[in-house]
Short mmCIF file of C-alpha atoms in Angstrom, two decimals:
data_model
loop_
_atom_site.label_atom_id
_atom_site.label_comp_id
_atom_site.label_asym_id
_atom_site.label_seq_id
_atom_site.Cartn_x
_atom_site.Cartn_y
_atom_site.Cartn_z
CA GLY A 27 7.87 -21.66 -1.56
CA ALA A 28 7.18 -17.97 -1.94
CA VAL A 29 3.97 -18.38 0.76
CA VAL A 30 2.47 -14.79 1.84
CA SER A 31 0.45 -14.56 4.75
CA GLN A 32 -2.31 -12.22 5.89
CA HIS A 33 -3.92 -11.63 9.18
CA PRO A 34 -7.10 -11.20 10.10
CA SER A 35 -8.40 -12.43 6.89
CA TRP A 36 -11.77 -10.19 7.53
CA VAL A 37 -12.54 -8.08 9.87
CA ILE A 38 -15.60 -5.65 11.29
CA CYS A 39 -14.87 -2.78 12.71
CA LYS A 40 -17.06 0.38 13.67
CA SER A 41 -17.07 3.35 12.33
CA GLY A 42 -13.93 5.40 13.35
CA THR A 43 -11.87 2.56 15.04
CA SER A 44 -8.21 1.37 13.74
CA VAL A 45 -8.06 -1.42 11.75
CA LYS A 46 -4.41 -3.10 11.76
CA ILE A 47 -3.69 -5.94 8.97
CA GLU A 48 -0.42 -7.88 9.03
CA CYS A 49 1.11 -8.94 5.75
CA ARG A 50 4.18 -11.57 6.83
CA SER A 51 6.29 -13.52 3.84
CA LEU A 52 6.78 -16.81 5.85
CA ASP A 53 9.67 -18.19 4.00
CA PHE A 54 11.60 -15.99 2.35
CA GLN A 55 12.71 -12.45 3.48
CA ALA A 56 10.81 -9.52 1.41
CA THR A 57 12.64 -6.04 1.41
CA THR A 58 9.88 -5.04 -0.86
CA MET A 59 5.75 -5.83 0.02
CA PHE A 60 2.75 -3.68 -1.70
CA TRP A 61 -0.75 -3.38 -0.67
CA TYR A 62 -3.48 -3.17 -2.67
CA ARG A 63 -6.90 -2.45 -2.42
CA GLN A 64 -9.95 -3.89 -4.77
CA PHE A 65 -13.53 -3.26 -4.61
CA PRO A 66 -16.24 -5.98 -5.60
CA LYS A 67 -15.73 -6.36 -9.92
CA GLN A 68 -12.89 -4.19 -10.19
CA SER A 69 -9.30 -3.90 -10.18
CA LEU A 70 -6.61 -4.26 -7.94
CA MET A 71 -5.49 -0.61 -7.09
CA LEU A 72 -2.02 -0.33 -5.55
CA MET A 73 -2.26 1.69 -2.42
CA ALA A 74 1.64 1.80 -1.25
CA THR A 75 4.70 -0.07 -1.80
CA SER A 76 6.89 -0.87 1.39
CA ASN A 77 10.14 -0.66 1.88
CA GLU A 78 11.83 -2.10 4.86
CA GLY A 79 13.27 0.27 7.26
CA SER A 80 12.29 3.49 5.71
CA LYS A 81 9.07 5.35 4.66
CA ALA A 82 6.34 3.73 2.66
CA THR A 83 5.45 5.51 -0.86
CA TYR A 84 2.04 5.92 -1.73
CA GLU A 85 0.08 6.09 -4.65
CA GLN A 86 -1.28 9.59 -5.91
CA GLY A 87 -5.03 9.79 -4.13
CA VAL A 88 -3.80 7.83 -1.36
CA GLU A 89 -3.95 9.55 2.29
CA LYS A 90 -0.56 8.21 4.38
CA ASP A 91 -2.22 9.59 7.87
CA LYS A 92 -5.20 7.09 6.29
CA PHE A 93 -3.19 4.50 5.61
CA LEU A 94 -0.20 3.26 8.10
CA ILE A 95 2.26 1.54 6.61
CA ASN A 96 5.17 -0.09 8.57
CA HIS A 97 7.39 -2.40 7.31
CA ALA A 98 9.60 -2.79 10.11
CA SER A 99 11.32 -6.04 9.66
CA LEU A 100 12.71 -8.39 6.41
CA THR A 101 8.89 -10.05 7.10
CA LEU A 102 6.55 -8.07 8.12
CA SER A 103 4.39 -5.36 6.84
CA THR A 104 1.58 -3.64 8.36
CA LEU A 105 -1.41 -1.21 7.24
CA THR A 106 -3.42 0.20 9.81
CA VAL A 107 -6.56 2.07 8.57
CA THR A 108 -6.83 4.75 10.99
CA SER A 109 -10.29 6.39 11.87
CA ALA A 110 -11.96 4.24 9.41
CA HIS A 111 -15.55 4.80 7.57
CA PRO A 112 -17.59 2.55 5.86
CA GLU A 113 -16.24 3.78 2.25
CA ASP A 114 -12.87 1.84 3.23
CA SER A 115 -14.67 -1.30 3.26
CA SER A 116 -12.82 -3.08 0.90
CA PHE A 117 -10.98 -6.41 0.07
CA TYR A 118 -6.92 -5.25 1.10
CA ILE A 119 -4.26 -7.25 -0.61
CA CYS A 120 -0.39 -7.69 0.42
CA SER A 121 2.16 -9.13 -1.89
CA ALA A 122 5.91 -9.37 -1.52
CA LEU A 123 8.61 -9.43 -4.08
CA SER A 124 10.17 -12.28 -4.17
CA GLY A 125 14.16 -12.48 -2.57
CA THR A 126 15.48 -15.05 -5.32
CA GLY A 127 16.37 -12.07 -8.06
CA GLY A 128 13.66 -12.55 -9.92
CA TYR A 129 10.70 -9.89 -9.88
CA GLU A 130 7.76 -12.27 -9.27
CA GLN A 131 5.17 -10.76 -6.49
CA TYR A 132 3.38 -13.38 -4.74
CA PHE A 133 -0.07 -12.20 -2.65
CA GLY A 134 -1.15 -12.68 0.76
CA PRO A 135 -5.03 -13.89 0.62
CA GLY A 136 -6.46 -10.64 1.50
CA THR A 137 -8.04 -9.52 4.46
CA ARG A 138 -11.71 -8.27 4.15
CA LEU A 139 -12.61 -5.26 5.72
CA THR A 140 -16.36 -3.99 6.35
CA VAL A 141 -16.54 -1.29 8.19
CA THR A 142 -20.21 -0.36 10.19
CA GLN B 279 -4.23 5.40 -22.59
CA LYS B 280 -4.24 1.86 -20.68
CA GLU B 281 -0.91 0.50 -20.10
CA VAL B 282 -1.35 -3.24 -20.28
CA GLU B 283 -4.87 -3.46 -22.05
CA GLN B 284 -6.96 -7.16 -21.48
CA ASN B 285 -10.22 -8.28 -23.63
CA SER B 286 -12.41 -8.09 -20.20
CA GLY B 287 -14.48 -11.03 -21.58
CA PRO B 288 -15.85 -13.18 -20.69
CA LEU B 289 -14.27 -16.20 -22.44
CA SER B 290 -16.14 -19.45 -23.05
CA VAL B 291 -14.19 -22.22 -24.23
CA PRO B 292 -15.41 -25.86 -24.00
CA GLU B 293 -13.65 -28.36 -21.80
CA GLY B 294 -10.79 -29.92 -22.90
CA ALA B 295 -9.87 -27.47 -25.36
CA ILE B 296 -7.30 -24.75 -25.89
CA ALA B 297 -7.99 -21.33 -24.16
CA SER B 298 -6.15 -18.29 -25.32
CA LEU B 299 -5.54 -14.83 -23.14
CA ASN B 300 -4.23 -12.11 -24.48
CA CYS B 301 -2.33 -8.97 -23.23
CA THR B 302 -0.96 -5.55 -24.86
CA TYR B 303 1.25 -3.67 -23.23
CA SER B 304 1.98 0.17 -24.20
CA ASP B 305 5.42 0.75 -22.48
CA ARG B 306 8.62 -0.47 -24.71
CA VAL B 307 10.50 -0.50 -21.37
CA SER B 308 8.73 -3.10 -19.80
CA GLN B 309 10.48 -6.29 -19.56
CA SER B 310 8.87 -8.79 -17.45
CA PHE B 311 5.24 -9.97 -17.43
CA PHE B 312 3.11 -12.14 -14.76
CA TRP B 313 0.01 -13.69 -15.30
CA TYR B 314 -2.08 -13.89 -12.63
CA ARG B 315 -5.11 -16.45 -11.73
CA GLN B 316 -7.87 -14.73 -9.39
CA TYR B 317 -11.33 -16.65 -8.12
CA SER B 318 -14.21 -14.85 -7.68
CA GLY B 319 -13.51 -13.65 -3.86
CA LYS B 320 -9.73 -14.44 -3.83
CA SER B 321 -6.38 -12.31 -4.14
CA PRO B 322 -4.56 -13.15 -7.31
CA GLU B 323 -2.02 -16.20 -7.71
CA LEU B 324 1.15 -16.68 -9.90
CA ILE B 325 0.57 -18.40 -12.76
CA MET B 326 3.71 -18.01 -14.77
CA SER B 327 6.21 -15.11 -15.61
CA ILE B 328 8.34 -14.31 -18.76
CA TYR B 329 11.24 -12.74 -19.28
CA SER B 330 12.46 -12.93 -22.85
CA ASN B 331 10.76 -13.58 -26.18
CA GLY B 332 9.22 -16.83 -27.04
CA ASP B 333 7.81 -19.27 -25.40
CA LYS B 334 7.69 -20.55 -21.54
CA GLU B 335 5.85 -24.17 -20.41
CA ASP B 336 4.88 -25.44 -17.46
CA GLY B 337 2.80 -27.64 -17.77
CA ARG B 338 -0.77 -26.83 -19.05
CA PHE B 339 0.39 -23.36 -19.17
CA THR B 340 2.21 -21.71 -22.04
CA ALA B 341 2.87 -17.98 -21.93
CA GLN B 342 4.23 -16.30 -25.06
CA LEU B 343 5.91 -13.26 -25.38
CA ASN B 344 6.96 -11.56 -28.30
CA LYS B 345 8.40 -7.52 -27.50
CA ALA B 346 8.40 -6.13 -30.87
CA SER B 347 4.90 -6.59 -31.49
CA GLN B 348 3.92 -5.62 -27.24
CA TYR B 349 2.18 -8.28 -26.36
CA VAL B 350 1.81 -11.53 -24.34
CA SER B 351 -0.61 -14.53 -24.20
CA LEU B 352 -1.22 -16.73 -22.29
CA LEU B 353 -2.30 -20.60 -23.52
CA ILE B 354 -4.14 -22.99 -21.21
CA ARG B 355 -3.99 -26.50 -22.71
CA ASP B 356 -6.94 -29.14 -21.57
CA SER B 357 -8.61 -26.61 -20.02
CA GLN B 358 -10.68 -27.83 -16.76
CA PRO B 359 -13.54 -26.10 -15.02
CA SER B 360 -11.41 -25.21 -12.47
CA ASP B 361 -9.85 -23.07 -14.46
CA SER B 362 -12.79 -20.69 -14.66
CA ALA B 363 -11.01 -17.53 -12.91
CA THR B 364 -10.30 -14.08 -13.86
CA TYR B 365 -6.77 -13.43 -15.45
CA LEU B 366 -4.35 -10.80 -14.53
CA CYS B 367 -1.72 -9.63 -17.23
CA ALA B 368 1.00 -7.65 -15.39
CA ALA B 369 4.08 -5.41 -17.01
CA LEU B 370 7.36 -4.54 -15.05
CA SER B 371 9.27 -1.73 -15.84
CA ASN B 372 13.11 -3.42 -15.02
CA PHE B 373 14.16 -0.02 -14.61
CA GLY B 374 14.48 0.99 -11.01
CA ASN B 375 10.57 0.92 -10.23
CA GLU B 376 9.44 -2.43 -8.89
CA LYS B 377 5.89 -1.86 -9.02
CA LEU B 378 3.62 -4.14 -11.29
CA THR B 379 0.98 -3.12 -14.23
CA PHE B 380 -1.99 -4.62 -14.13
CA GLY B 381 -3.76 -5.12 -17.23
CA THR B 382 -8.26 -5.18 -16.41
CA GLY B 383 -7.79 -9.16 -16.48
CA THR B 384 -10.35 -11.51 -18.61
CA ARG B 385 -12.93 -13.54 -17.33
CA LEU B 386 -12.60 -17.16 -18.82
CA THR B 387 -15.59 -19.65 -17.85
CA ILE B 388 -14.64 -23.06 -18.91
CA ILE B 389 -17.94 -25.30 -19.96
CA PRO B 390 -18.26 -28.28 -18.94
#
């Protein structure tokens, strides 16, 4: 149980284009999902908290117009990196809050984005 | 001041020995604690959660929580080379904030 998937697992795009990353909770409903970014050999950085049916809450310093988050259903949240630039190249990971009443977060496998 | 602190390591432990990973936290309202394992290039994987003072055992893993001293630890018995990874400690405040605060992680290497 508590499986979270992400798609795609890796993507290469050209500078200026947009990329959409999907995060799905496969065997539970997740009213809350989180999006993280991790650069090589660095800690996880929380980008935003995504709640089903409402606007995402972004962390300080994260541009909400650049990183569009949509949590349209209880099993799907998407992150769109708009007008991507090489500095956006990173490992993007989502997590979902377990629906069992506990506070465990389960992470997806991550999406490695490379912007050329 | 970091809210969750871990020794970055690397921590080297012989195969078969007990690996002990420690974490301290500064926010007294933190109520829930988690240990994640992250292999290089992969996403974190939940190993243990602990909510109450004392020990919680799951297979070779034991999590320990002492809220008075504000520390959490993870013991790995009979360490295996496959346990070599970075271990992340995370704290959650249950007061309407579901965000995890992560430590920077401890890199553990099990020596065959």
